[in-house]
XYZ file of C-alpha atoms in Angstrom:
704
model
C -19.696 8.894 -31.778
C -18.577 10.523 -35.041
C -15.009 10.315 -36.253
C -12.350 11.452 -35.677
C -12.839 11.344 -31.933
C -11.216 8.397 -30.224
C -13.815 6.738 -27.950
C -13.718 7.849 -24.319
C -13.266 5.433 -21.442
C -16.633 3.711 -20.913
C -18.802 4.371 -17.889
C -19.108 1.277 -15.730
C -22.808 1.378 -14.950
C -25.979 1.436 -17.023
C -29.245 -0.349 -17.682
C -28.565 -1.824 -21.118
C -26.101 -4.694 -20.845
C -25.823 -5.342 -24.579
C -25.265 -1.668 -25.336
C -22.450 -1.645 -22.788
C -20.992 -4.800 -24.337
C -21.047 -3.094 -27.743
C -19.454 0.059 -26.302
C -16.574 -1.889 -24.731
C -16.145 -3.900 -27.926
C -15.813 -0.683 -29.943
C -13.499 0.814 -27.320
C -11.215 -2.197 -27.501
C -10.938 -2.258 -31.294
C -10.510 1.516 -31.593
C -7.666 1.378 -29.089
C -6.026 -1.591 -30.801
C -6.317 0.170 -34.176
C -4.896 3.469 -32.956
C -1.971 1.752 -31.259
C -1.027 -0.167 -34.398
C -1.439 3.009 -36.438
C 1.277 4.614 -34.322
C 3.829 2.069 -35.562
C 2.965 2.863 -39.189
C 5.230 5.922 -38.855
C 8.348 3.712 -38.742
C 10.230 3.619 -42.017
C 12.065 0.294 -41.882
C 12.215 -2.945 -39.951
C 15.486 -1.715 -38.521
C 13.533 1.041 -36.765
C 11.887 -1.608 -34.603
C 15.190 -2.971 -33.304
C 17.376 0.090 -32.741
C 16.796 1.533 -29.274
C 15.563 5.138 -29.380
C 17.258 5.638 -26.007
C 19.624 3.281 -24.160
C 17.378 3.040 -21.097
C 14.405 1.443 -22.836
C 13.742 -1.582 -24.998
C 13.485 -1.209 -28.778
C 10.048 -0.539 -30.239
C 9.464 -4.175 -31.208
C 9.060 -4.871 -27.501
C 6.311 -2.267 -27.150
C 4.482 -3.479 -30.250
C 4.202 -6.857 -28.576
C 3.966 -5.776 -24.947
C 0.419 -4.448 -24.877
C -0.934 -7.572 -26.585
C 0.937 -9.932 -24.270
C -0.401 -7.924 -21.328
C -3.957 -8.821 -22.374
C -3.146 -12.518 -22.495
C -1.120 -12.619 -19.295
C -3.806 -10.846 -17.267
C -6.711 -12.761 -18.800
C -4.987 -16.099 -18.153
C -4.263 -14.996 -14.587
C -7.925 -14.046 -14.165
C -9.051 -17.415 -15.551
C -10.831 -15.853 -18.534
C -8.520 -17.436 -21.113
C -7.839 -21.138 -20.721
C -4.487 -21.223 -22.489
C -1.744 -18.956 -23.728
C -1.380 -17.988 -27.375
C 2.428 -17.783 -27.600
C 4.201 -18.504 -24.300
C 7.582 -17.346 -25.637
C 6.303 -13.920 -26.682
C 4.192 -13.608 -23.556
C 7.348 -14.042 -21.504
C 9.727 -11.998 -23.656
C 7.423 -8.975 -23.917
C 5.981 -9.102 -20.411
C 8.348 -7.003 -18.298
C 11.026 -4.362 -18.621
C 8.894 -1.319 -19.284
C 9.882 1.080 -16.495
C 12.797 3.324 -17.338
C 15.992 2.824 -15.400
C 18.270 5.304 -13.782
C 20.019 7.390 -16.420
C 23.346 5.617 -15.802
C 21.934 2.078 -15.530
C 22.238 0.740 -19.060
C 20.734 -2.614 -20.040
C 23.136 -4.366 -22.409
C 21.411 -7.727 -22.210
C 20.878 -9.495 -25.528
C 17.323 -10.355 -26.472
C 16.277 -12.610 -29.302
C 13.531 -10.323 -30.518
C 10.870 -11.747 -32.866
C 10.374 -10.464 -36.402
C 7.852 -7.703 -37.003
C 5.565 -9.967 -39.008
C 5.541 -12.474 -36.154
C 4.424 -9.833 -33.646
C 1.802 -8.479 -36.030
C 0.395 -11.981 -36.498
C 0.377 -12.443 -32.747
C -1.536 -9.196 -32.311
C -4.184 -10.444 -34.754
C -4.607 -13.579 -32.664
C -4.928 -11.550 -29.481
C -7.434 -9.199 -31.099
C -9.582 -12.158 -32.102
C -9.339 -13.817 -28.671
C -10.221 -10.671 -26.716
C -12.956 -9.717 -29.162
C -14.493 -13.172 -28.779
C -14.294 -12.893 -25.003
C -16.095 -9.531 -25.050
C -18.773 -11.013 -27.300
C -19.543 -14.094 -25.207
C -18.559 -13.401 -21.586
C -21.616 -12.899 -19.335
C -21.950 -9.274 -18.288
C -23.665 -7.742 -15.292
C -23.597 -4.041 -14.486
C -22.049 -2.170 -12.826
C -18.461 -3.244 -13.458
C -16.145 -2.888 -10.448
C -12.555 -3.885 -9.842
C -13.456 -7.378 -8.610
C -15.732 -7.874 -11.647
C -14.767 -10.507 -14.281
C -14.689 -7.774 -16.932
C -12.196 -5.619 -15.022
C -9.080 -7.227 -16.588
C -10.527 -6.534 -20.046
C -10.785 -2.832 -19.255
C -7.376 -3.024 -17.602
C -5.843 -4.289 -20.836
C -7.450 -1.566 -22.932
C -6.423 1.250 -20.599
C -2.927 -0.228 -20.379
C -2.626 -0.047 -24.166
C -3.721 3.591 -24.088
C -0.933 4.343 -21.638
C 1.559 2.827 -24.064
C 0.064 4.747 -26.956
C 1.574 7.763 -25.219
C 4.805 6.262 -23.899
C 5.574 4.689 -27.292
C 4.956 8.041 -28.979
C 7.618 9.547 -26.715
C 10.110 6.867 -27.752
C 9.297 7.501 -31.391
C 9.927 11.193 -30.761
C 13.350 10.251 -29.400
C 14.146 8.028 -32.400
C 16.489 9.106 -35.146
C 14.565 11.039 -37.820
C 15.627 8.561 -40.498
C 13.492 5.924 -38.800
C 10.230 7.919 -38.862
C 8.057 9.664 -41.456
C 5.063 12.007 -41.410
C 1.662 10.323 -41.323
C -1.782 11.845 -41.944
C -3.143 10.304 -38.739
C -0.390 11.990 -36.740
C -0.380 15.532 -38.076
C 1.061 18.162 -35.697
C -0.228 21.628 -34.969
C 0.937 24.232 -37.500
C -0.140 27.276 -35.490
C 2.440 29.460 -33.812
C 2.813 33.137 -33.048
C 4.331 35.720 -30.780
C 4.449 34.523 -27.172
C 2.393 36.307 -24.543
C 3.916 37.340 -21.258
C 3.087 34.989 -18.422
C 1.493 36.302 -15.257
C 0.346 35.162 -11.831
C -3.245 34.545 -10.781
C -4.161 34.492 -7.067
C -5.733 31.272 -5.816
C -7.647 31.523 -2.527
C -7.438 29.032 0.295
C -9.565 25.982 -0.298
C -10.053 22.297 0.340
C -9.607 19.271 -1.903
C -11.234 15.886 -1.490
C -9.639 13.216 -3.625
C -9.917 9.485 -4.064
C -12.317 7.057 -5.688
C -14.588 4.556 -4.021
C -14.161 0.895 -4.897
C -17.244 -0.347 -6.707
C -18.914 3.049 -6.982
C -16.812 5.140 -9.327
C -18.114 5.798 -12.807
C -15.026 4.829 -14.835
C -12.027 2.519 -14.774
C -9.223 3.522 -12.431
C -5.782 2.309 -11.410
C -5.094 1.318 -7.823
C -3.502 4.624 -6.776
C -6.706 6.535 -7.568
C -8.712 4.746 -4.863
C -8.998 5.526 -1.184
C -9.441 9.008 0.217
C -7.399 12.147 0.725
C -8.654 15.410 2.188
C -6.473 18.469 2.520
C -6.665 22.169 3.255
C -4.741 24.087 0.600
C -3.258 27.445 1.563
C -3.597 30.449 -0.725
C -0.974 30.718 -3.476
C -0.416 32.268 -6.888
C -0.200 30.247 -10.081
C 1.136 30.971 -13.543
C -1.624 31.877 -15.957
C 0.043 29.792 -18.647
C 2.383 26.881 -18.940
C 5.997 27.941 -19.251
C 6.598 28.512 -22.962
C 9.707 27.866 -24.986
C 10.244 31.629 -25.054
C 10.000 31.998 -21.278
C 12.360 29.069 -20.771
C 14.849 30.483 -23.280
C 15.775 33.191 -20.773
C 16.957 30.485 -18.370
C 19.009 28.789 -21.097
C 20.489 32.099 -22.290
C 21.430 33.037 -18.727
C 23.604 29.938 -18.450
C 21.053 28.029 -16.404
C 22.392 24.655 -17.548
C 25.935 25.605 -16.561
C 25.133 27.077 -13.155
C 24.915 24.360 -10.510
C 23.228 26.716 -8.038
C 19.839 26.124 -9.632
C 19.928 22.347 -9.661
C 18.997 19.875 -6.970
C 21.754 17.303 -6.208
C 20.005 14.584 -8.213
C 19.457 17.040 -11.052
C 23.115 18.050 -11.069
C 24.130 14.408 -11.389
C 21.732 13.863 -14.290
C 22.816 17.085 -16.035
C 26.488 16.169 -15.706
C 25.968 12.597 -16.897
C 24.044 13.508 -20.069
C 25.973 16.784 -20.613
C 22.696 18.673 -20.998
C 22.968 22.275 -22.212
C 19.343 22.825 -23.249
C 16.029 20.932 -23.386
C 16.266 17.530 -25.044
C 13.773 18.299 -27.828
C 15.444 21.591 -28.756
C 17.790 21.358 -31.740
C 20.384 24.085 -32.309
C 20.903 25.077 -35.938
C 23.565 27.761 -36.000
C 22.081 30.767 -34.244
C 18.551 29.418 -34.564
C 16.582 26.815 -32.694
C 14.353 24.097 -34.038
C 11.969 21.782 -32.172
C 11.844 18.030 -32.579
C 8.256 16.837 -32.791
C 7.257 13.201 -32.936
C 7.914 12.821 -36.672
C 9.773 15.935 -37.821
C 11.749 19.012 -36.849
C 10.155 22.451 -37.209
C 11.291 26.036 -36.623
C 10.991 26.728 -32.908
C 7.402 27.608 -31.978
C 8.257 29.936 -29.136
C 4.677 30.172 -27.876
C 4.356 26.412 -27.361
C 5.020 24.894 -23.923
C 8.578 23.878 -23.195
C 8.915 20.119 -22.685
C 11.421 19.107 -20.039
C 11.942 16.657 -17.215
C 11.418 17.407 -13.526
C 15.055 18.341 -12.921
C 14.947 21.014 -15.602
C 11.611 22.373 -14.410
C 12.856 22.505 -10.830
C 16.072 24.297 -11.841
C 14.076 26.921 -13.754
C 11.941 27.559 -10.660
C 15.041 28.057 -8.500
C 16.461 30.457 -11.071
C 13.221 32.425 -11.353
C 12.847 32.520 -7.560
C 16.251 34.204 -7.301
C 15.420 36.721 -10.015
C 12.056 37.649 -8.534
C 13.029 37.204 -4.891
C 9.879 35.170 -4.418
C 9.178 31.513 -3.470
C 8.692 30.215 -7.019
C 8.262 26.445 -7.211
C 6.326 23.655 -8.873
C 2.757 23.065 -7.696
C 1.728 20.164 -5.497
C -0.867 17.665 -6.614
C -3.369 19.273 -4.247
C -2.689 22.709 -5.714
C -3.288 21.417 -9.235
C -6.596 20.030 -8.004
C -7.461 23.482 -6.604
C -6.846 25.011 -10.030
C -9.102 22.395 -11.608
C -11.905 23.272 -9.182
C -11.363 27.007 -9.558
C -11.704 26.804 -13.327
C -14.848 24.655 -13.115
C -13.460 22.019 -15.471
C -15.242 18.787 -16.352
C -14.309 15.448 -17.871
C -13.752 15.007 -21.612
C -17.187 15.096 -23.306
C -18.381 12.067 -25.250
C -19.930 13.572 -28.368
C -17.733 16.577 -29.164
C -14.135 17.691 -29.091
C -12.771 18.665 -25.723
C -11.860 22.314 -25.193
C -8.253 21.353 -24.562
C -5.394 19.821 -26.510
C -6.281 16.416 -25.086
C -7.360 12.900 -26.112
C -6.017 13.333 -29.681
C -9.034 15.541 -30.431
C -6.924 18.193 -32.177
C -3.282 17.530 -33.090
C -0.419 15.086 -32.655
C 1.724 17.711 -30.931
C 1.586 20.562 -28.486
C 0.079 23.902 -29.489
C 0.321 27.562 -28.339
C -0.016 28.007 -24.594
C -2.835 30.549 -25.069
C -4.995 28.472 -27.422
C -7.265 26.873 -24.792
C -8.540 29.081 -21.977
C -9.782 27.511 -18.742
C -11.252 30.262 -16.597
C -8.456 32.660 -15.686
C -5.871 30.140 -16.837
C -4.788 28.268 -19.941
C -4.099 24.564 -20.368
C -5.030 23.402 -16.887
C -5.555 20.121 -18.720
C -4.040 19.051 -22.006
C -1.250 20.231 -24.282
C 1.526 18.747 -22.099
C 1.579 16.978 -18.761
C 2.553 19.217 -15.857
C 5.241 18.194 -13.401
C 4.254 18.459 -9.757
C 6.331 18.736 -6.618
C 4.561 15.703 -5.157
C 6.263 12.294 -5.091
C 3.554 9.762 -5.743
C 2.064 8.214 -2.621
C -0.965 6.064 -1.776
C -4.188 7.609 -0.544
C -5.611 6.438 2.769
C -7.065 2.989 2.292
C -4.891 2.154 -0.719
C -5.047 -1.445 -1.934
C -3.244 -3.208 -4.752
C -5.257 -5.035 -7.359
C -4.527 -8.782 -7.212
C -4.133 -8.938 -11.001
C -1.616 -6.081 -11.130
C 0.026 -5.715 -7.748
C 3.047 -3.900 -9.157
C 1.349 -1.181 -11.197
C 1.998 1.555 -8.633
C 3.837 0.062 -5.665
C 7.296 0.163 -7.346
C 6.880 3.932 -7.671
C 6.347 4.447 -3.930
C 10.035 5.202 -3.486
C 10.173 9.027 -3.231
C 11.832 9.055 -6.682
C 8.738 9.213 -8.913
C 6.899 12.541 -9.127
C 3.291 12.928 -10.179
C 2.432 14.550 -13.493
C -0.997 16.106 -13.873
C -3.403 17.259 -16.552
C -2.618 15.034 -19.505
C -1.013 15.789 -22.857
C -2.303 15.974 -26.403
C -2.138 12.163 -26.638
C -3.436 11.344 -23.138
C -6.492 9.205 -23.815
C -8.971 7.197 -21.809
C -8.109 7.016 -18.112
C -5.099 9.292 -18.686
C -7.411 12.149 -19.642
C -9.502 12.026 -16.487
C -9.135 14.238 -13.459
C -8.492 11.315 -11.108
C -5.487 10.066 -13.118
C -2.327 9.772 -11.014
C 0.661 8.937 -13.201
C 4.200 9.334 -11.939
C 7.611 9.046 -13.530
C 11.207 9.194 -12.428
C 12.451 12.725 -12.352
C 14.936 12.332 -15.220
C 12.269 10.825 -17.480
C 10.851 12.535 -20.571
C 7.156 12.406 -21.269
C 5.218 14.983 -23.272
C 5.561 17.061 -20.125
C 6.179 20.668 -19.210
C 5.253 22.712 -16.174
C 3.435 25.628 -14.617
C 5.040 27.451 -11.712
C 3.398 28.760 -8.581
C 4.399 31.221 -5.892
C 3.764 30.362 -2.281
C 5.181 28.773 0.810
C 6.086 25.095 0.433
C 3.057 22.852 0.929
C 2.950 20.131 3.531
C 4.820 17.071 2.351
C 2.674 14.008 1.615
C 3.062 10.984 3.869
C 6.006 8.736 3.129
C 5.054 6.345 0.368
C 7.825 3.807 0.847
C 6.796 0.203 1.433
C 9.176 -1.316 3.947
C 10.631 -4.376 2.240
C 13.333 -5.472 4.671
C 12.257 -8.975 5.566
C 12.726 -8.766 9.335
C 11.192 -5.298 9.625
C 8.224 -6.396 7.547
C 7.767 -9.493 9.726
C 7.681 -7.352 12.850
C 5.397 -4.793 11.251
C 2.946 -7.598 10.511
C 3.487 -9.132 13.958
C 2.598 -5.839 15.623
C -0.056 -4.374 13.328
C -1.158 -7.183 11.041
C -3.793 -9.850 10.931
C -4.241 -12.548 13.576
C -3.269 -16.036 12.452
C -4.686 -19.385 13.560
C -6.979 -17.682 16.054
C -4.086 -16.285 18.111
C -4.677 -12.756 19.410
C -2.310 -9.940 18.550
C 0.512 -10.416 21.034
C 1.567 -6.800 21.775
C -2.062 -5.725 22.159
C -2.953 -8.643 24.413
C 0.156 -8.085 26.515
C -0.683 -4.401 26.994
C -4.225 -5.360 27.988
C -2.886 -7.765 30.630
C -0.596 -5.050 31.977
C -3.398 -2.486 32.155
C -5.702 -4.999 33.823
C -3.051 -5.853 36.426
C -2.463 -2.152 37.043
C -5.936 -1.846 38.534
C -6.329 1.433 40.453
C -2.602 2.135 40.592
C -1.360 5.445 39.121
C -1.045 5.528 35.329
C 1.185 8.487 34.621
C 4.118 7.124 32.627
C 4.868 3.731 31.102
C 8.064 2.379 29.571
C 7.864 -0.150 26.736
C 11.377 -1.571 26.705
C 12.290 -3.571 23.637
C 9.294 -2.008 21.940
C 10.293 -3.130 18.395
C 7.643 -1.738 16.001
C 5.768 -0.083 18.860
C 2.278 -1.591 18.936
C 2.292 -2.187 22.699
C 3.415 1.412 23.252
C 0.309 2.709 21.514
C -1.909 0.218 23.329
C -0.515 1.304 26.699
C -1.290 4.905 25.750
C -4.987 4.058 25.986
C -4.476 4.187 29.775
C -1.227 6.056 30.408
C -0.689 9.774 30.017
C 2.711 9.243 28.428
C 4.455 6.175 27.026
C 8.111 5.860 26.153
C 9.111 3.165 23.665
C 12.779 2.165 23.600
C 14.527 -0.384 21.419
C 18.168 -1.121 20.679
C 17.427 -1.208 16.941
C 17.073 2.176 15.246
C 15.454 0.383 12.317
C 12.672 -0.976 14.533
C 12.284 2.405 16.174
C 11.786 3.890 12.710
C 8.592 1.874 12.303
C 7.183 3.196 15.564
C 8.240 6.755 14.777
C 6.519 6.587 11.401
C 3.334 5.353 13.036
C 3.494 8.115 15.652
C 4.169 10.857 13.106
C 1.974 9.760 10.217
C -0.430 7.225 11.669
C 0.278 4.808 8.819
C 2.749 2.018 8.094
C 3.225 0.355 4.720
C 5.234 -2.771 4.128
C 5.509 -5.786 1.869
C 6.566 -9.240 2.924
C 7.229 -12.576 1.202
C 4.336 -14.668 0.011
C 6.158 -17.280 -2.006
C 9.647 -17.026 -3.462
C 9.975 -13.568 -5.011
C 6.236 -12.880 -4.744
C 5.211 -10.421 -2.041
C 2.062 -9.182 -0.333
C 1.459 -5.488 0.307
C -0.045 -4.149 3.505
C -1.129 -0.766 4.784
C -1.880 -0.426 8.513
C -3.303 2.660 10.183
C -3.625 3.605 13.825
C -7.098 4.916 13.081
C -8.230 1.443 12.007
C -6.912 0.051 15.307
C -8.671 2.687 17.401
C -5.329 4.257 18.308
C -5.314 7.496 16.313
C -6.295 9.531 19.352
C -3.375 8.373 21.506
C -0.356 8.695 19.241
C 0.530 12.114 20.655
C 1.180 10.393 23.995
C 3.897 8.101 22.623
C 7.589 8.860 22.084
C 10.225 6.503 20.729
C 13.950 6.425 21.478
C 16.865 4.219 20.610
C 18.489 2.812 23.726
C 20.271 -0.069 25.402
C 18.149 -1.780 28.066
C 21.330 -2.783 29.893
C 22.623 0.787 29.963
C 19.667 3.162 29.955
C 20.176 6.889 30.356
C 19.244 8.301 33.790
C 16.391 10.376 32.374
C 14.344 7.222 31.754
C 12.867 6.949 35.232
C 9.740 7.677 37.235
C 7.549 5.076 35.553
C 4.388 3.458 36.891
C 4.836 0.482 34.586
C 7.711 -1.115 32.684
C 6.913 -3.659 30.004
C 9.757 -5.893 28.848
C 8.230 -7.994 26.066
C 10.292 -10.861 24.608
C 13.376 -8.945 25.677
C 15.418 -10.579 28.414
C 16.591 -13.549 26.330
C 17.945 -11.124 23.721
C 20.047 -8.979 26.085
C 23.783 -9.362 26.505
C 23.328 -8.923 30.273
C 19.715 -9.355 31.405
C 20.792 -9.316 35.074
C 22.227 -5.830 34.642
C 18.872 -4.572 33.331
C 16.755 -6.356 35.946
C 19.094 -5.531 38.818
C 18.334 -1.811 38.392
C 14.778 -1.975 37.083
C 13.388 -0.987 40.482
C 15.275 2.329 40.309
C 13.207 3.324 37.283
C 9.835 2.364 38.762
C 7.786 4.325 41.225
C 6.943 2.467 44.468
C 3.990 0.181 43.804
C 4.694 0.264 40.062
C 4.569 -2.856 37.928
C 7.270 -4.661 35.993
C 5.799 -6.934 33.307
C 8.181 -9.485 31.823
C 7.248 -11.693 28.892
C 9.686 -14.114 27.319
C 9.790 -17.492 25.580
C 13.152 -18.000 27.352
C 14.938 -18.875 24.112
C 18.468 -18.574 25.412
C 21.047 -18.454 22.614
C 24.741 -17.739 22.973
C 24.684 -15.456 19.912
C 22.527 -13.060 21.922
C 23.457 -13.759 25.557
C 26.735 -15.255 26.775
C 26.160 -18.581 28.533
C 27.274 -17.190 31.878
C 24.625 -14.426 31.621
C 21.634 -16.742 31.181
C 19.077 -16.331 33.954
C 18.008 -19.984 33.808
C 17.620 -22.962 31.561
C 20.495 -24.957 33.025
C 21.433 -27.230 35.915
C 22.409 -25.555 39.190
C 23.682 -27.571 42.112
C 22.620 -30.663 40.208
C 19.023 -29.542 39.821
C 17.079 -27.889 37.003
C 17.163 -24.138 37.325
C 14.520 -22.349 35.240
C 14.405 -18.752 34.141
C 11.512 -18.196 36.517
C 13.788 -19.404 39.330
C 16.402 -16.916 38.207
C 13.863 -14.085 38.069
C 12.693 -14.817 41.592
C 16.238 -14.808 42.899
C 17.175 -11.649 41.021
C 14.037 -9.590 41.673
C 13.004 -10.894 45.069
C 14.600 -8.152 47.148
C 12.782 -5.331 45.345
C 9.669 -6.933 43.854
C 6.727 -9.094 44.766
C 5.484 -11.627 42.216
C 1.769 -11.139 41.549
C 0.009 -14.409 40.935
C 1.131 -17.341 38.874
C 2.903 -16.956 35.537
C 0.746 -16.912 32.409
C 1.520 -18.387 29.023
C 0.689 -16.094 26.108
C 0.970 -17.489 22.556
C 2.206 -15.513 19.589
C 2.551 -16.200 15.878
C 5.059 -14.600 13.508
C 4.380 -14.910 9.802
C 7.451 -15.693 7.672
C 5.782 -16.538 4.362
C 2.277 -17.332 3.238
C 2.718 -20.919 4.373
C 5.359 -20.701 7.092
C 4.758 -19.340 10.586
C 6.513 -19.360 13.948
C 4.230 -20.353 16.823
C 5.678 -19.668 20.277
C 4.648 -19.312 23.904
C 5.828 -16.416 26.028
C 5.708 -16.719 29.790
C 4.326 -13.572 31.404
C 5.138 -12.622 34.969
C 3.891 -9.549 36.843
C 6.069 -7.941 39.507
C 5.101 -5.161 41.896
C 7.868 -2.924 43.202
C 8.038 -2.973 46.961
C 7.845 0.347 48.858
């Protein structure tokens, strides 16, 4: 491919193995070269050690970080036998993600000298180049392929080509200088008036297939997502500096009405009065580019964070009396389809300010037309209204399990379309990068007009240890050949029910709710009740979204990530029959009655007064209904006062078991069906520690 085009991300398939090896070799060295070329703009060694912004490390960290990433991942994958510099590979390994704006890191780091990091990079270049030259290669390459971590390292460095350029843009001008390889656009003119383009209703189908996609992807790109997108209107252009000036001039930064609560806090903390890259010079404005300040190019896109973009939309909505807002990820995908866009071509410049094919800056918002729009890709990233979330079937890559999962917190919003420096994977349609809402990237926005889109499913991974244990206990894998306890218990209850009516069931002490869903296979309606609102939240999420995500301890601070779906358990079709409530089994509200079955699973030995619950259980059951009690009878005074135990003690000098107590307590209203059963269950605590218990199951039929 002729210069000056930076090589595109390689396709993963092909018939010529050696040609593919050569392509990846060239891709690696071109990326390494371009990244090092970025740091040539720094004027002094001091520039490497002074933080451009308080929330990030100094640039010396980023010079070393991408090289140490190669070594750390290749050692983890078993492709490199030994480390090159363990100290550097620890010092420059973590600490990349920006913090909250008021969470300063004042820790002292003994940073290496620039020459030391440059020498280290030469060693890494040689080691990775040698690996590419000699490692056996079979095509296609997929994410379990030995070559995947090599591509991972290259694409990771391309990400930091952009993020480091943003830090350099935020550096003091005395630390940077113009460079011929990083020349900005010099074109500017009178801004055009923005307008709205109607977008008809349509459907998007997103997500990549493991092992079958044509190019490298990060974990959040895989899985599947299908959505119907309602009709809306979209801005023909990105919001320009000129269009945004009206918001600034109208006191938009002083008027709290336009700002979301989080945005107001950020604005107040940093004392923002205008966009960060705008520089006031008397009555005039200038724009800070990566390496210089220039007279304000009013027809270039404004570059702001999410909070500023959101505030502008609120302001414009009030002025136009229309539902102006940021687009969702799905709506951006609709625009991409509508314009008939394609990936960056291999042998010619892309018709967009993308992949460093044109300039090292933004350019006029009307320079690159895409159908009825401009800059659907390129120029600057575009903030979306969508907090990042995993597609259905999401999995973490074992070599980089924290690439995306830390951003599943409802605080990182997706940016779409790429900027002038978005290269490799960043430039592709499937890219799904997300940043905290106060963060600055080379990012602007396009506004749309339309009713708010449906919110994406919650992306949060439950990390509370007990909740995660119960989520895995209810919806996770079987261990040591022991069947899933809530499912097996529900099956026993349904089997015992026989031809009895199956109108309503009560799952009392339902915890995460698996048995409630299993009972709904037979019952018309199932009520799940638990004393813990936190447990109920797991069941509610499953009922509302059909998916539960959680992480639990593997070893020490290491965790495993899980995604469980009702559809995968054959329960998607019954979730509408299940409702969850918080409640006290010893003091249930009168409305919880008229049941054909009550399941009390591992409950009675956790109640403060089990006799109070059982003494009135018959009032909540229809005649002939079943009461199913399962318990390991683990009586503990921290849960149940000693005088409230149903058994497990001496009475009249003889052993008195819980089963004896149940017979005495329930005998006047129930008939015991058959002999008790013992049902095992296993609760995973860590990768190598499990609880194995036996629960005694008794079945009781309410007498007429």
